Short mmCIF file of C-alpha atoms and ligand atoms in Angstrom, two decimals:
data_model
loop_
_atom_site.label_atom_id
_atom_site.label_comp_id
_atom_site.label_asym_id
_atom_site.label_seq_id
_atom_site.Cartn_x
_atom_site.Cartn_y
_atom_site.Cartn_z
CA MET M 1 -15.66 15.38 -1.46
CA ILE M 2 -17.45 13.55 1.34
CA GLY M 3 -15.71 10.25 2.16
CA LEU M 4 -17.31 7.16 3.68
CA ARG M 5 -15.66 8.08 6.98
CA ASP M 6 -17.69 11.31 7.12
CA PHE M 7 -20.98 9.39 6.98
CA SER M 8 -22.84 8.97 10.25
CA ILE M 9 -22.93 5.42 11.69
CA LYS M 10 -26.67 5.42 10.93
CA ASN M 11 -26.05 6.08 7.21
CA LYS M 12 -23.12 3.67 7.08
CA LEU M 13 -25.28 0.87 8.51
CA VAL M 14 -28.10 1.56 6.04
CA LEU M 15 -25.63 1.77 3.15
CA MET M 16 -23.90 -1.47 4.14
CA GLN M 17 -27.16 -3.37 4.42
CA VAL M 18 -28.50 -2.03 1.12
CA LEU M 19 -25.21 -2.84 -0.66
CA THR M 20 -25.21 -6.36 0.80
CA CYS M 21 -28.78 -6.81 -0.40
CA VAL M 22 -27.91 -5.50 -3.89
CA LEU M 23 -24.93 -7.88 -4.05
CA VAL M 24 -26.89 -10.94 -2.89
CA LEU M 25 -29.88 -10.15 -5.12
CA GLY M 26 -27.55 -9.44 -8.06
CA LEU M 27 -25.77 -12.79 -7.63
CA CYS M 28 -29.09 -14.64 -7.28
CA PHE M 29 -30.44 -13.03 -10.43
CA ALA M 30 -27.26 -13.69 -12.37
CA ALA M 31 -27.48 -17.39 -11.37
CA PHE M 32 -31.19 -17.40 -12.19
CA VAL M 33 -30.69 -15.82 -15.67
CA ILE M 34 -27.67 -18.04 -16.52
CA THR M 35 -29.58 -21.20 -15.48
CA ASP M 36 -32.57 -20.15 -17.57
CA ILE M 37 -30.48 -19.37 -20.66
CA ASN M 38 -28.54 -22.63 -20.31
CA GLY M 39 -31.82 -24.53 -19.90
CA TYR M 40 -33.19 -22.99 -23.07
CA LYS M 41 -29.97 -23.78 -24.96
CA GLY M 42 -29.97 -27.37 -23.67
CA ARG M 43 -33.57 -27.90 -24.78
CA LYS M 44 -32.77 -26.36 -28.15
CA VAL M 45 -29.80 -28.70 -28.65
CA ALA M 46 -31.88 -31.76 -27.73
CA SER M 47 -34.80 -30.86 -30.05
CA THR M 48 -32.47 -29.91 -32.95
CA ILE M 49 -30.53 -33.19 -32.66
CA SER M 50 -33.87 -35.08 -32.75
CA PHE M 51 -34.82 -33.17 -35.90
CA ALA M 52 -31.48 -33.90 -37.49
CA GLN M 53 -31.97 -37.58 -36.64
CA VAL M 54 -35.45 -37.60 -38.25
CA ILE M 55 -34.09 -35.87 -41.38
CA GLY M 56 -31.19 -38.35 -41.52
CA SER M 57 -33.48 -41.42 -41.26
CA ASN M 58 -35.78 -39.98 -43.94
CA SER M 59 -32.84 -39.28 -46.26
CA ILE M 60 -31.06 -42.69 -46.20
CA SER M 61 -32.93 -44.08 -49.25
CA ALA M 62 -32.56 -40.75 -51.14
CA ILE M 63 -28.75 -40.93 -50.56
CA GLN M 64 -28.65 -44.64 -51.58
CA PHE M 65 -30.54 -43.89 -54.84
CA LEU M 66 -28.74 -40.55 -55.37
CA ASP M 67 -32.12 -38.82 -55.36
CA ASN M 68 -31.18 -35.21 -54.56
CA GLU M 69 -34.66 -33.92 -55.17
CA ALA M 70 -36.20 -36.25 -52.55
CA ALA M 71 -33.52 -35.19 -50.05
CA GLU M 72 -34.12 -31.49 -50.74
CA LYS M 73 -37.86 -32.02 -50.34
CA THR M 74 -37.23 -33.60 -46.96
CA LEU M 75 -35.22 -30.54 -45.98
CA PHE M 76 -37.84 -28.17 -47.37
CA ASP M 77 -40.65 -29.92 -45.48
CA LEU M 78 -38.66 -29.44 -42.36
CA GLN M 79 -39.25 -25.67 -42.30
CA GLU M 80 -42.90 -26.20 -41.58
CA VAL M 81 -42.06 -28.20 -38.46
CA GLU M 82 -39.03 -26.26 -37.22
CA THR M 83 -39.26 -22.61 -38.24
CA ASP M 84 -35.97 -21.66 -36.54
CA VAL M 85 -33.84 -23.60 -39.07
CA VAL M 86 -32.01 -21.06 -41.23
CA ASN M 87 -29.74 -23.37 -43.23
CA ALA M 88 -29.75 -27.13 -43.56
CA SER M 89 -27.52 -29.44 -45.60
CA ILE M 90 -27.16 -33.15 -46.14
CA VAL M 91 -23.52 -34.06 -46.72
CA ASP M 92 -22.73 -37.52 -48.15
CA SER M 93 -20.14 -39.88 -46.65
CA ARG M 94 -17.40 -38.36 -48.86
CA GLY M 95 -18.09 -34.86 -47.50
CA LYS M 96 -19.87 -33.55 -50.58
CA ILE M 97 -23.10 -31.50 -50.31
CA PHE M 98 -25.92 -33.82 -51.40
CA ALA M 99 -28.91 -31.52 -50.65
CA ALA M 100 -29.20 -28.01 -49.14
CA TYR M 101 -31.88 -25.68 -47.92
CA THR M 102 -31.76 -21.94 -47.01
CA ARG M 103 -34.73 -20.21 -45.46
CA PRO M 104 -36.13 -17.51 -47.79
CA ASN M 105 -34.42 -14.09 -47.44
CA GLN M 106 -31.50 -15.56 -45.45
CA THR M 107 -27.82 -15.86 -46.36
CA THR M 108 -26.62 -19.30 -47.31
CA HIS M 109 -24.26 -20.82 -44.80
CA VAL M 110 -21.48 -23.13 -45.95
CA PHE M 111 -21.06 -25.94 -43.41
CA LYS M 112 -17.41 -26.85 -42.85
CA PRO M 113 -15.86 -30.24 -42.05
CA PRO M 114 -15.18 -32.32 -39.99
CA PHE M 115 -18.64 -33.76 -40.52
CA ARG M 116 -19.15 -35.80 -37.36
CA ASN M 117 -21.57 -35.62 -34.45
CA ARG M 118 -21.06 -32.26 -32.71
CA HIS M 119 -22.79 -28.99 -31.88
CA TRP M 120 -21.74 -25.46 -30.91
CA PHE M 121 -23.13 -21.94 -30.49
CA ASP M 122 -22.17 -18.55 -31.77
CA ASP M 123 -23.90 -15.26 -30.85
CA GLN M 124 -27.25 -15.97 -32.47
CA TYR M 125 -27.18 -19.52 -33.85
CA LEU M 126 -26.91 -23.13 -32.85
CA TYR M 127 -25.01 -25.44 -35.22
CA VAL M 128 -25.74 -29.17 -35.11
CA TYR M 129 -23.98 -31.93 -37.13
CA LYS M 130 -25.65 -35.35 -36.87
CA ASN M 131 -24.36 -38.43 -38.65
CA ILE M 132 -26.89 -40.39 -40.78
CA VAL M 133 -26.62 -43.96 -39.55
CA ASP M 134 -28.79 -46.96 -40.46
CA GLN M 135 -29.78 -49.73 -38.07
CA GLN M 136 -26.61 -51.72 -38.83
CA GLY M 137 -24.50 -48.71 -37.90
CA GLN M 138 -23.41 -47.81 -41.46
CA ILE M 139 -22.73 -44.06 -41.91
CA PHE M 140 -24.34 -42.51 -45.03
CA GLY M 141 -23.46 -38.90 -44.41
CA THR M 142 -24.21 -36.02 -42.07
CA VAL M 143 -27.15 -33.68 -41.49
CA CYS M 144 -25.92 -30.13 -40.80
CA LEU M 145 -28.32 -27.56 -39.31
CA GLN M 146 -27.98 -23.85 -38.55
CA VAL M 147 -30.77 -22.93 -36.13
CA GLU M 148 -31.73 -19.45 -35.02
CA LEU M 149 -31.91 -18.91 -31.22
CA SER M 150 -35.07 -16.87 -31.69
CA GLN M 151 -36.26 -16.94 -28.09
CA LEU M 152 -32.89 -16.21 -26.50
CA GLU M 153 -33.23 -12.43 -26.72
CA ALA M 154 -36.84 -12.57 -25.52
CA ILE M 155 -35.83 -14.75 -22.55
CA LYS M 156 -32.97 -12.37 -21.68
CA LYS M 157 -35.24 -9.33 -21.94
CA GLN M 158 -37.97 -10.91 -19.84
CA LYS M 159 -35.51 -12.07 -17.15
CA PHE M 160 -33.82 -8.68 -16.98
CA GLU M 161 -37.19 -6.96 -16.61
CA ILE M 162 -38.15 -9.27 -13.74
CA ALA M 163 -34.70 -8.88 -12.22
CA PHE M 164 -34.91 -5.09 -12.41
CA VAL M 165 -38.37 -4.92 -10.77
CA LEU M 166 -37.43 -7.40 -8.04
CA LEU M 167 -34.11 -5.66 -7.47
CA PHE M 168 -35.89 -2.33 -7.08
CA VAL M 169 -38.43 -3.80 -4.65
CA GLY M 170 -35.60 -5.64 -2.85
CA ILE M 171 -33.57 -2.45 -2.43
CA ALA M 172 -36.60 -0.51 -1.19
CA LEU M 173 -37.37 -3.24 1.35
CA ALA M 174 -33.71 -3.55 2.35
CA PHE M 175 -33.56 0.21 2.86
CA LEU M 176 -36.69 0.18 5.01
CA ILE M 177 -35.58 -2.76 7.13
CA ALA M 178 -32.04 -1.36 7.41
CA TYR M 179 -33.42 2.04 8.42
CA LEU M 180 -35.59 0.49 11.12
CA ASN M 181 -32.87 -1.88 12.34
CA GLN M 182 -29.98 0.56 12.42
CA ARG M 183 -31.59 2.16 15.49
CA TYR M 184 -30.61 -0.87 17.54
CA ILE M 185 -26.95 -0.06 16.91
CA SER M 186 -26.86 3.69 16.34
CA ALA M 187 -29.32 4.71 19.10
CA PRO M 188 -27.20 3.34 22.00
CA ILE M 189 -24.04 4.82 20.44
CA LEU M 190 -25.69 8.23 20.02
CA ASN M 191 -27.00 7.98 23.56
CA LEU M 192 -23.47 7.24 24.79
CA VAL M 193 -22.13 10.24 22.83
CA ASN M 194 -24.86 12.50 24.30
CA VAL M 195 -24.07 11.40 27.84
CA MET M 196 -20.35 11.99 27.19
CA LYS M 197 -21.15 15.50 25.91
CA GLN M 198 -23.28 16.26 28.97
CA ILE M 199 -20.57 14.97 31.28
CA ARG M 200 -18.00 17.16 29.55
CA GLU M 201 -20.24 20.24 29.57
CA ASN M 202 -21.47 19.91 33.17
CA SER M 203 -18.47 18.05 34.66
CA ASP M 204 -21.08 15.74 36.19
CA TYR M 205 -19.16 12.47 36.55
CA SER M 206 -21.96 10.79 38.46
CA ARG M 207 -23.96 10.57 35.20
CA HIS M 208 -24.36 7.00 33.89
CA VAL M 209 -25.36 5.46 30.57
CA ASP M 210 -28.28 2.98 30.59
CA VAL M 211 -26.96 -0.50 29.87
CA ILE M 212 -29.53 -2.61 28.00
CA GLY M 213 -28.67 -6.12 26.82
CA LYS M 214 -25.32 -7.89 26.61
CA ASP M 215 -23.91 -6.93 23.20
CA GLU M 216 -20.63 -5.10 22.53
CA ILE M 217 -22.27 -1.67 22.85
CA SER M 218 -23.67 -2.65 26.25
CA ILE M 219 -20.18 -3.78 27.29
CA LEU M 220 -18.79 -0.46 26.05
CA SER M 221 -21.49 1.46 28.00
CA SER M 222 -20.86 -0.56 31.12
CA GLU M 223 -17.07 -0.02 30.86
CA PHE M 224 -17.74 3.68 30.31
CA ASN M 225 -19.84 3.76 33.51
CA ASN M 226 -17.01 2.03 35.41
CA LEU M 227 -14.55 4.57 34.03
CA MET M 228 -16.79 7.45 35.12
CA ASP M 229 -17.03 5.91 38.60
CA GLU M 230 -13.23 5.93 38.76
CA VAL M 231 -13.10 9.54 37.55
CA ALA M 232 -15.79 10.61 40.04
CA ASN M 233 -13.91 8.81 42.79
CA SER M 234 -10.59 10.46 42.03
CA HIS M 235 -12.34 13.85 41.75
CA ARG M 236 -13.91 13.27 45.15
CA LYS M 237 -10.55 12.35 46.65
CA LYS M 238 -8.92 15.42 45.08
CA ASP M 239 -11.72 17.68 46.39
CA GLU M 240 -11.41 16.15 49.84
CA PHE M 241 -7.68 16.77 49.75
CA ILE M 242 -8.16 20.40 48.61
CA GLY M 243 -10.78 20.92 51.32
CA ILE M 244 -8.61 19.47 54.11
CA ALA M 245 -5.37 21.09 52.92
CA SER M 246 -6.87 24.55 52.52
CA HIS M 247 -8.64 24.27 55.86
CA GLU M 248 -5.40 23.26 57.59
CA LEU M 249 -3.52 26.08 55.86
CA LYS M 250 -6.11 28.73 56.66
CA THR M 251 -5.63 28.71 60.47
CA PRO M 252 -1.85 29.33 60.61
CA LEU M 253 -2.10 31.76 57.72
CA THR M 254 -4.76 33.81 59.51
CA SER M 255 -2.40 34.08 62.52
CA VAL M 256 0.49 35.14 60.28
CA LYS M 257 -1.79 37.71 58.67
CA LEU M 258 -2.80 39.14 62.06
CA TYR M 259 0.82 39.26 63.28
CA LEU M 260 1.89 41.02 60.10
CA ASP M 261 -1.00 43.51 60.49
CA ALA M 262 0.15 44.22 64.02
CA LEU M 263 3.81 44.48 62.96
CA SER M 264 2.98 46.86 60.10
CA LYS M 265 1.40 49.27 62.56
CA MET M 266 4.61 49.47 64.68
CA LYS M 267 7.57 51.73 63.97
CA HIS M 268 10.40 50.09 62.04
CA GLU M 269 13.32 50.94 59.90
CA PRO M 270 12.05 51.73 56.37
CA LEU M 271 13.56 48.52 54.94
CA VAL M 272 11.95 46.35 57.63
CA HIS M 273 8.63 48.11 56.97
CA THR M 274 8.92 47.38 53.24
CA PHE M 275 9.59 43.70 53.97
CA ILE M 276 6.58 43.53 56.25
CA LEU M 277 4.35 45.09 53.55
CA LYS M 278 5.63 42.65 50.93
CA SER M 279 5.05 39.74 53.30
CA LYS M 280 1.53 41.04 53.95
CA ASP M 281 0.92 41.19 50.21
CA GLY M 282 2.10 37.61 49.72
CA VAL M 283 0.07 36.36 52.65
CA LYS M 284 -3.02 38.17 51.29
CA LYS M 285 -2.65 36.39 47.95
CA LEU M 286 -2.21 33.06 49.70
CA HIS M 287 -5.20 33.77 51.91
CA ASN M 288 -7.40 34.62 48.90
CA LEU M 289 -6.30 31.45 47.15
CA ILE M 290 -7.11 29.35 50.20
CA LEU M 291 -10.54 31.02 50.49
CA ASP M 292 -11.19 30.23 46.79
CA LEU M 293 -10.07 26.62 47.27
CA LEU M 294 -12.34 26.29 50.28
CA ASP M 295 -15.24 27.68 48.25
CA VAL M 296 -14.53 25.20 45.44
CA SER M 297 -14.44 22.36 47.92
CA LYS M 298 -17.79 23.53 49.41
CA ILE M 299 -19.35 23.84 45.92
CA GLU M 300 -18.16 20.39 44.91
CA SER M 301 -19.40 18.74 48.08
CA GLY M 302 -22.74 20.63 47.85
CA GLN M 303 -22.02 22.45 51.12
CA LEU M 304 -22.03 26.02 49.85
CA GLN M 305 -24.59 27.65 52.15
CA LEU M 306 -26.39 30.77 50.93
CA ASN M 307 -28.03 33.24 53.21
CA HIS M 308 -30.82 34.82 51.13
CA LYS M 309 -32.19 38.22 52.09
CA ASP M 310 -33.82 41.15 50.28
CA LEU M 311 -31.16 43.63 49.27
CA SER M 312 -30.80 46.77 47.20
CA ILE M 313 -28.82 46.13 44.05
CA ASP M 314 -27.71 49.80 43.89
CA ASP M 315 -26.27 49.66 47.44
CA LEU M 316 -24.53 46.40 46.65
CA ILE M 317 -22.90 47.82 43.52
CA ASP M 318 -21.85 51.08 45.23
CA GLU M 319 -20.29 49.22 48.13
CA CYS M 320 -18.45 46.82 45.86
CA ILE M 321 -17.08 49.66 43.73
CA GLN M 322 -15.85 51.41 46.89
CA ASP M 323 -14.21 48.28 48.29
CA ALA M 324 -12.70 47.25 44.97
CA GLN M 325 -11.34 50.73 44.25
CA MET M 326 -9.30 50.58 47.50
CA ASN M 327 -7.37 47.61 46.10
CA ILE M 328 -7.49 48.56 42.42
CA VAL M 329 -5.24 51.58 42.34
CA ASN M 330 -4.28 51.73 38.67
CA HIS M 331 -7.81 51.76 37.18
CA THR M 332 -10.86 53.92 37.64
CA ILE M 333 -14.14 52.12 38.31
CA LEU M 334 -17.15 54.05 37.02
CA ARG M 335 -20.85 53.47 37.62
CA GLU M 336 -22.46 54.15 34.24
CA GLY M 337 -26.09 54.68 33.28
CA THR M 338 -29.00 55.35 35.61
CA LYS M 339 -29.42 53.59 38.94
CA CYS M 340 -31.95 50.81 38.87
CA ASP M 341 -33.65 51.24 42.23
CA LYS M 342 -34.48 47.55 42.57
CA ILE M 343 -34.25 44.97 45.29
CA ILE M 344 -33.44 41.35 44.80
CA HIS M 345 -33.50 38.30 46.99
CA GLY M 346 -30.02 36.87 47.41
CA ASP M 347 -26.89 36.28 49.48
CA ARG M 348 -25.25 39.67 49.87
CA ASP M 349 -21.71 38.42 50.68
CA ARG M 350 -21.70 35.93 47.82
CA LEU M 351 -23.06 38.46 45.29
CA GLU M 352 -20.41 40.92 46.46
CA GLN M 353 -17.84 38.20 45.94
CA VAL M 354 -19.06 37.82 42.33
CA LEU M 355 -18.90 41.52 41.57
CA ILE M 356 -15.50 41.97 43.26
CA ASN M 357 -14.19 39.00 41.27
CA LEU M 358 -15.38 40.51 37.98
CA LEU M 359 -13.93 43.90 38.89
CA SER M 360 -10.56 42.45 39.91
CA ASN M 361 -10.44 40.40 36.70
CA ALA M 362 -11.25 43.55 34.68
CA ALA M 363 -8.34 45.34 36.35
CA LYS M 364 -6.02 42.32 36.10
CA TYR M 365 -6.56 41.81 32.36
CA SER M 366 -6.55 45.46 31.17
CA PRO M 367 -3.76 48.04 30.94
CA ASN M 368 -3.09 50.42 33.81
CA GLY M 369 -4.74 53.82 33.50
CA THR M 370 -7.88 52.55 31.76
CA SER M 371 -11.33 52.64 33.29
CA ILE M 372 -13.81 49.91 34.16
CA ALA M 373 -17.55 50.51 33.75
CA VAL M 374 -20.32 48.95 35.85
CA LYS M 375 -23.81 49.11 34.38
CA THR M 376 -27.26 47.76 35.19
CA VAL M 377 -30.11 46.99 32.80
CA THR M 378 -33.50 45.95 34.09
CA SER M 379 -36.36 44.20 32.39
CA ASP M 380 -39.75 43.06 33.73
CA ASN M 381 -38.37 39.81 35.08
CA ASP M 382 -34.70 40.32 35.73
CA ILE M 383 -31.78 42.62 36.24
CA THR M 384 -28.44 42.43 34.44
CA VAL M 385 -25.24 43.78 35.97
CA SER M 386 -22.28 44.17 33.62
CA VAL M 387 -18.60 44.98 34.08
CA THR M 388 -16.79 46.29 30.99
CA ASP M 389 -13.07 46.73 30.51
CA SER M 390 -10.89 47.63 27.55
CA GLY M 391 -8.29 44.96 28.15
CA ILE M 392 -6.83 41.93 26.35
CA GLY M 393 -10.20 40.33 25.59
CA ILE M 394 -10.92 36.62 25.14
CA ALA M 395 -11.10 34.51 21.96
CA GLY M 396 -14.64 33.33 21.08
CA SER M 397 -13.64 29.68 21.45
CA GLU M 398 -12.81 30.26 25.14
CA HIS M 399 -15.97 32.13 26.18
CA LYS M 400 -17.66 29.06 27.65
CA LYS M 401 -14.52 27.35 28.93
CA ILE M 402 -13.34 30.17 31.22
CA PHE M 403 -16.23 29.45 33.58
CA GLY M 404 -14.82 25.95 34.18
CA ARG M 405 -12.74 24.93 37.17
CA PHE M 406 -9.00 25.79 36.98
CA TYR M 407 -9.41 26.99 33.38
CA ARG M 408 -7.34 29.94 32.18
CA ALA M 409 -7.49 31.40 28.69
CA LYS M 410 -4.37 30.62 26.66
CA ASP M 411 -3.19 34.23 26.29
CA SER M 412 -3.39 35.02 29.99
CA ASN M 413 -1.59 31.89 31.18
CA SER M 414 2.00 33.01 30.91
CA VAL M 415 1.63 36.75 31.52
CA ILE M 416 -0.72 37.17 34.48
CA SER M 417 -0.83 34.92 37.55
CA GLY M 418 -4.04 33.20 38.63
CA PHE M 419 -5.60 29.80 39.24
CA GLY M 420 -8.70 29.92 37.05
CA LEU M 421 -11.01 29.67 40.06
CA GLY M 422 -12.66 33.12 40.27
CA LEU M 423 -15.12 32.75 37.37
CA TYR M 424 -15.95 29.16 38.31
CA ILE M 425 -16.97 30.26 41.81
CA CYS M 426 -18.91 33.25 40.34
CA SER M 427 -20.79 30.99 37.91
CA GLN M 428 -21.75 28.57 40.71
CA ILE M 429 -22.95 31.40 42.97
CA ILE M 430 -25.05 32.90 40.16
CA LYS M 431 -26.40 29.45 39.30
CA ARG M 432 -27.49 29.03 42.92
CA HIS M 433 -29.35 32.36 42.55
CA LYS M 434 -31.16 30.93 39.48
CA GLY M 435 -29.39 33.52 37.34
CA LYS M 436 -27.13 33.46 34.31
CA ILE M 437 -23.54 34.56 33.80
CA GLY M 438 -21.78 35.22 30.51
CA VAL M 439 -19.26 37.24 28.57
CA ASP M 440 -19.11 39.31 25.38
CA SER M 441 -15.55 39.82 24.34
CA GLN M 442 -13.26 40.37 21.42
CA GLU M 443 -9.55 39.67 21.53
CA GLY M 444 -7.55 42.87 21.98
CA LYS M 445 -10.66 45.03 22.35
CA GLY M 446 -11.91 44.29 25.87
CA SER M 447 -14.59 42.28 27.61
CA THR M 448 -18.01 42.71 29.16
CA PHE M 449 -18.82 40.17 31.86
CA TYR M 450 -22.44 40.17 32.97
CA PHE M 451 -24.76 38.31 35.28
CA THR M 452 -28.53 38.32 35.28
CA LEU M 453 -30.62 37.75 38.41
CA PRO M 454 -34.37 37.14 38.55
CA LEU M 455 -36.51 39.87 40.05
CA ASN M 456 -39.23 37.53 41.35
CA GLY M 457 -41.16 39.16 44.17
CA GLU M 458 -39.09 42.37 43.93
CA GLN M 459 -40.45 45.60 45.36
CA LYS M 460 -39.44 49.17 44.68
CA LEU M 461 -37.51 50.63 47.61
CA SER M 462 -39.27 53.54 49.27
N1 ATP P 1 -11.77 40.75 32.11
C1 ATP P 1 -11.08 39.78 31.51
N2 ATP P 1 -10.40 40.04 30.38
C2 ATP P 1 -9.72 39.06 29.74
N3 ATP P 1 -9.67 37.77 30.16
C3 ATP P 1 -10.32 37.48 31.28
C4 ATP P 1 -11.07 38.43 32.00
N4 ATP P 1 -11.64 37.83 33.07
C5 ATP P 1 -11.27 36.53 33.01
N5 ATP P 1 -10.47 36.32 31.93
C6 ATP P 1 -9.90 35.04 31.49
O1 ATP P 1 -10.64 33.99 32.12
C7 ATP P 1 -9.76 33.15 32.85
C8 ATP P 1 -10.50 32.64 34.08
O2 ATP P 1 -10.71 33.70 34.96
P1 ATP P 1 -10.73 33.41 36.50
O3 ATP P 1 -11.05 34.66 37.22
O4 ATP P 1 -11.57 32.23 36.72
O5 ATP P 1 -9.24 32.93 36.82
P2 ATP P 1 -7.91 33.77 37.01
O6 ATP P 1 -8.21 35.22 37.03
O7 ATP P 1 -6.96 33.29 35.99
O8 ATP P 1 -7.40 33.27 38.42
P3 ATP P 1 -8.08 33.49 39.84
O9 ATP P 1 -8.43 32.14 40.29
O10 ATP P 1 -7.04 34.14 40.63
O11 ATP P 1 -9.28 34.37 39.63
C9 ATP P 1 -8.58 33.99 33.13
O12 ATP P 1 -7.42 33.18 33.30
C10 ATP P 1 -8.47 34.87 31.92
O13 ATP P 1 -7.79 34.16 30.91
MG1 MG P 2 -9.79 35.93 38.37
#
């Protein structure tokens, strides 16, 4: 079942305003109906008491002369003036019925003592007792009337009909106004959410939310902007640190690498030679990491320079496969499908870096002895290069994330070493070539990484 919490803010605002309107209108109408009914009852009491008084005055002589007939005639005549009277009785001063009247086809009502001035209501009738008093204040008896509240139902019906129509119109208007007004609250919140999403997706911390007005949402937006400034600042400082540290590390490491190269070419005892090779291996890993960190720092500071030239995609792929195969000794890299015979405009070194990265990942994340396939597919406007392995694969939920900085898929974290930089650098290089990079993969079945480059202005090589 959908709870109130699952409603969007927009719907919650509309619902709240409509409910408030229903409540206020309902209370107003209840007060309006109750006042009307009470007014009608009050008027009825006043007019019935006046009637009782008239009957009493007209009956004094009949009571004095014990003339029941005259008293009953008085009561009978009454029905022509007040048609709502159902039962009427004149009770003498000893409490005995002196004269009585019952409207035709109605049940006779027996009036009960105490016979003194009073009135009350039940569901449908008003009961009025009025003492018969002469001018000297002597009490001769009591006039008792049972009066039908004939208009009460009609009044109720009419008021409820009006209330229903006005309530309906009120709700419709409240809905319309609420729907138009909710934008003032929900639109800035949705805008804030959209900006947050964009920041998360593009890691663009320089993005700001427009702050309009001075309400709480504006304060929230402004605080959010301040927060993003802080985040952007700390990112900048971190990038600066990475840039400086990797630059400072690169120089001594390059010397160590050269000395180790030289040492490895000399004659040594086998154990010393093994140590030198292991040191070379470690230094190579460190060197690659520093180069990646330097690239990240260049990308982040917008200083990644590309040197675009026309180049043959087939030559590029062949060279990369050759280079990569020298380092990847436990896998076979195969060029599959037909050659594409196309040239593209791009930075050769950087595109090689992308392909080598994809090939080394394919080898790193698939079992030894398996093969890696490189394929090209061309269309009128672009060319797609893909690298397929039969390795550990990647869960669907991670397909987008692995192209982020320092991101490593959960399964690979503990087993295989890495920093989560390779694909980030690849994605930035391809982006700078106005291309696209992506992955198709299933956990446990292998992955196909691909990048697509535009063929604008391409010519066939002769
Ligand atoms: N061919 C592949 N098969 C399975 N998972 C892969 C493959 N290529 C990349 N991944 C996943 O994507 C993550 C990011 O890859 P990326 O190349 O950016 O980093 P890395 O290989 O972990 O480290 P490095 O910075 O050394 O390249 C990897 O940690 C791994 O989880
Ligand atoms: Mg990698």
